[in-house]
Short mmCIF file of C-alpha atoms in Angstrom, two decimals:
data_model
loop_
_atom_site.label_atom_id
_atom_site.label_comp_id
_atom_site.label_asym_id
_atom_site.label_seq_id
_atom_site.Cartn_x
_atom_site.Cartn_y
_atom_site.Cartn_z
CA UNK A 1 29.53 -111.88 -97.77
CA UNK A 2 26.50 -110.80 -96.43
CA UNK A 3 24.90 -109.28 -100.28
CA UNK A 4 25.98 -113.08 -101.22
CA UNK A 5 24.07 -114.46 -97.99
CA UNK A 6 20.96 -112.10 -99.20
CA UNK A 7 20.96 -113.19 -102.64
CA UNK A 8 20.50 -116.81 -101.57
CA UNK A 9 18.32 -116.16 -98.99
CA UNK A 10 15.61 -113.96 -101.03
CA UNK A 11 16.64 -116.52 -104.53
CA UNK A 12 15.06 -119.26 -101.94
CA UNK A 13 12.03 -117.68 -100.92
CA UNK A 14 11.33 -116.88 -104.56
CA UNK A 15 11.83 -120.58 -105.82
CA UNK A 16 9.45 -121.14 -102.65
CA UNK A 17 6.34 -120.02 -105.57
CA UNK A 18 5.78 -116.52 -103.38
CA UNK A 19 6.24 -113.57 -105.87
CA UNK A 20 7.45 -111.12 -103.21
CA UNK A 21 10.79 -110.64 -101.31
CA UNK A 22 10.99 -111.11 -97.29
CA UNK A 23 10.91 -106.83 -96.86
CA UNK A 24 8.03 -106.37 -99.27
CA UNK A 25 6.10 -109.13 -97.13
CA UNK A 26 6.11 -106.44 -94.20
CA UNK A 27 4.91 -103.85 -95.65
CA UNK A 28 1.40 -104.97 -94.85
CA UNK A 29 0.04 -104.61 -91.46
CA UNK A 30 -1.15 -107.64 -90.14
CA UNK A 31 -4.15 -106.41 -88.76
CA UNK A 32 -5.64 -104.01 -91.68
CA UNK A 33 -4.51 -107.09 -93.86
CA UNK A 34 -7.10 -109.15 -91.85
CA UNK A 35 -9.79 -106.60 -91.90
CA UNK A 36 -9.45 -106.18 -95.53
CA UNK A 37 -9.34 -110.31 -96.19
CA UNK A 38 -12.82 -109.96 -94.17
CA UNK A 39 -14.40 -107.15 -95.98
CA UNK A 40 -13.45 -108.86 -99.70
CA UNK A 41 -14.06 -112.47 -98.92
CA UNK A 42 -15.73 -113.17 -95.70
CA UNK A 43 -18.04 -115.20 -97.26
CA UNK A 44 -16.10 -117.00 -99.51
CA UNK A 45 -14.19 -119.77 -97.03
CA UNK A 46 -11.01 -120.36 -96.46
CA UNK A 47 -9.95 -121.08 -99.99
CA UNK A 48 -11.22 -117.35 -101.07
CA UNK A 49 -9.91 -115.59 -98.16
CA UNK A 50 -6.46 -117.40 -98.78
CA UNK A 51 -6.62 -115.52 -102.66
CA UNK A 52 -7.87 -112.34 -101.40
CA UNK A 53 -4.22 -112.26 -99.09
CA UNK A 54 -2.51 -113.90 -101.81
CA UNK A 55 -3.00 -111.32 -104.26
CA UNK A 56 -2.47 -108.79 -101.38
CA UNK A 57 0.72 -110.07 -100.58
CA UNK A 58 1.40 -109.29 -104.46
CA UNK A 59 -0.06 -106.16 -104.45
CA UNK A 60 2.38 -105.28 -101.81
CA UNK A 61 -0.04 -102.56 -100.15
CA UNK A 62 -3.62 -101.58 -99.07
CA UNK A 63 -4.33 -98.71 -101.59
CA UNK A 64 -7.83 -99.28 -102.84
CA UNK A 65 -8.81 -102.09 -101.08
CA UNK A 66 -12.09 -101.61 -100.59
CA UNK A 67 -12.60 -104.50 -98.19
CA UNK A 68 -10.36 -102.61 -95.81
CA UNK A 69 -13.46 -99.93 -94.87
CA UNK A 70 -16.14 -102.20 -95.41
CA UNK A 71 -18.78 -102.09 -92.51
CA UNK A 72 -18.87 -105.36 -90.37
CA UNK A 73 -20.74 -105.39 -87.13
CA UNK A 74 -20.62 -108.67 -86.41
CA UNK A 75 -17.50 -111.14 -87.36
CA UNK A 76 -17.42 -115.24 -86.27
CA UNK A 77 -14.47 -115.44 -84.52
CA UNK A 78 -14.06 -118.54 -86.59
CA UNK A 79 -13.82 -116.64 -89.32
CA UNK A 80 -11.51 -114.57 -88.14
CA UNK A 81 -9.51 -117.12 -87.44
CA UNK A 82 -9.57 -118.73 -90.93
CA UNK A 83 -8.67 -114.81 -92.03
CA UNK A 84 -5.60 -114.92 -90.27
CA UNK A 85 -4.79 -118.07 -91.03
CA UNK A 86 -4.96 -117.50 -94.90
CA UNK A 87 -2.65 -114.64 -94.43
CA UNK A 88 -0.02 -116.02 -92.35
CA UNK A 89 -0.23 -118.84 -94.97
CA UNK A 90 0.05 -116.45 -98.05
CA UNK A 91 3.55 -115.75 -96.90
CA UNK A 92 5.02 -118.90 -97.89
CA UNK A 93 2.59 -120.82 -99.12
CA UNK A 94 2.11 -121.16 -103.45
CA UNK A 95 -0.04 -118.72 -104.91
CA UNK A 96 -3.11 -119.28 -106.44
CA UNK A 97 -3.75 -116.14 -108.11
CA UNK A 98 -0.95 -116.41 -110.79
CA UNK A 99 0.24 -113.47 -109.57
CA UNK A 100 -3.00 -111.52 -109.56
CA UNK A 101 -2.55 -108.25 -107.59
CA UNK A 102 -6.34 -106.99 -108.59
CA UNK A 103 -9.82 -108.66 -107.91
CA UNK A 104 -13.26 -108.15 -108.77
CA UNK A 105 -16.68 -109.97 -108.18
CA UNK A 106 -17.58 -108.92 -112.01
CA UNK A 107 -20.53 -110.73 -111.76
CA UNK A 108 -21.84 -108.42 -108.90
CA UNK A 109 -20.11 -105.59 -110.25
CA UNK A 110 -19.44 -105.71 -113.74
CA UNK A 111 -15.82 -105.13 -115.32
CA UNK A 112 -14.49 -102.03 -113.64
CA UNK A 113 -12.58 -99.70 -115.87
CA UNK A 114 -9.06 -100.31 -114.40
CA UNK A 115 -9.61 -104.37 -115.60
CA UNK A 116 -9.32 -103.38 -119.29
CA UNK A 117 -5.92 -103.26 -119.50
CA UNK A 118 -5.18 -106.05 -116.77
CA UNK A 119 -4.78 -109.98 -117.67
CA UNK A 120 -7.08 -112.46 -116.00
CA UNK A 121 -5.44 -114.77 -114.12
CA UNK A 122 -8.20 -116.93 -112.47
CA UNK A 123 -11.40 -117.13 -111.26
CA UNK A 124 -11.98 -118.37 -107.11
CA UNK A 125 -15.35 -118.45 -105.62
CA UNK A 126 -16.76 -115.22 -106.62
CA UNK A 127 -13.48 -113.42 -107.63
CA UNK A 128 -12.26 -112.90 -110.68
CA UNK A 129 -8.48 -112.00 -110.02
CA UNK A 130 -6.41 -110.00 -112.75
CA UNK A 131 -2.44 -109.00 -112.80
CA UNK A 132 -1.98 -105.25 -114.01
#
C-alpha cells in the first residue's frame, strides 16, 4: 500500500512540470542554494534568479557551481529575499529552463568546453542554460 501511495504521490509532483522527485528536492541545502542563486544571478532579478534555482533543482547538487564561492561583501536584503523566494518557488513551480541543469553567461565567457556536447535549452537575462 504504501509503494502504491508513493507512486501517486511522486507521479503528481512530476505532472506538477518539476523534473525532480520530493527526496532529490532535499538534497540541496537551503542556504548554500541561496548563496549560489546570489553569486550566478544577483543581478539578473527575480526572473534570472528563479532559472539559476530552477536548473539547480535539476542539477540536483552544488558541484561546480561557481556562484556558490563567489565573493559578495555586500548583499540587499531585498535581494536576498527575492533569492529565497525563487528557490522556495523552484520546488513546485514550472520550469523555465527546459530542464537545463548547466548555465553559462557565453557572452561574458565564451562557450566553455563542457557546453559542446550539452543541448541549449534557453536563453534568460544573461544565461544561456544547456541540459547535459
Amino acid at each position: 500500500m504504501y509503494r502504491l501511495i508513493n507512486s501517486i504521490i511522486i507521479g503528481l509532483y512530476l505532472m506538477s512540470g518539476c523534473n525532480q522527485t520530493p527526496a532529490l528536492a532535499k538534497a540541496i541545502n537551503q542556504d548554500q542554494a541561496i548563496r549560489a542563486i546570489l553569486g550566478e544571478a544577483r543581478g539578473e532579478g527575480y526572473t534570472g534568479m528563479y532559472a539559476i534555482a530552477c536548473a539547480l533543482r535539476n542539477r540536483g547538487h552544488l558541484r561546480g557551481v561557481y556562484g556558490l564561492y563567489a565573493k559578495m561583501p555586500y548583499i540587499n536584503p531585498k535581494v536576498s529575499t527575492l533569492a529565497l523566494k525563487a528557490w522556495q518557488n523552484s520546488l513546485y513551480g514550472h520550469d523555465v529552463t527546459g530542464g537545463a541543469n548547466h548555465w553559462e553567461n557565453i557572452k561574458a565567457f565564451g562557450l566553455p568546453k563542457w557546453a559542446k556536447e550539452a543541448r541549449i535549452t534557453v536563453t534568460i537575462g544573461r544565461h544561456t542554460f544547456f541540459r547535459l
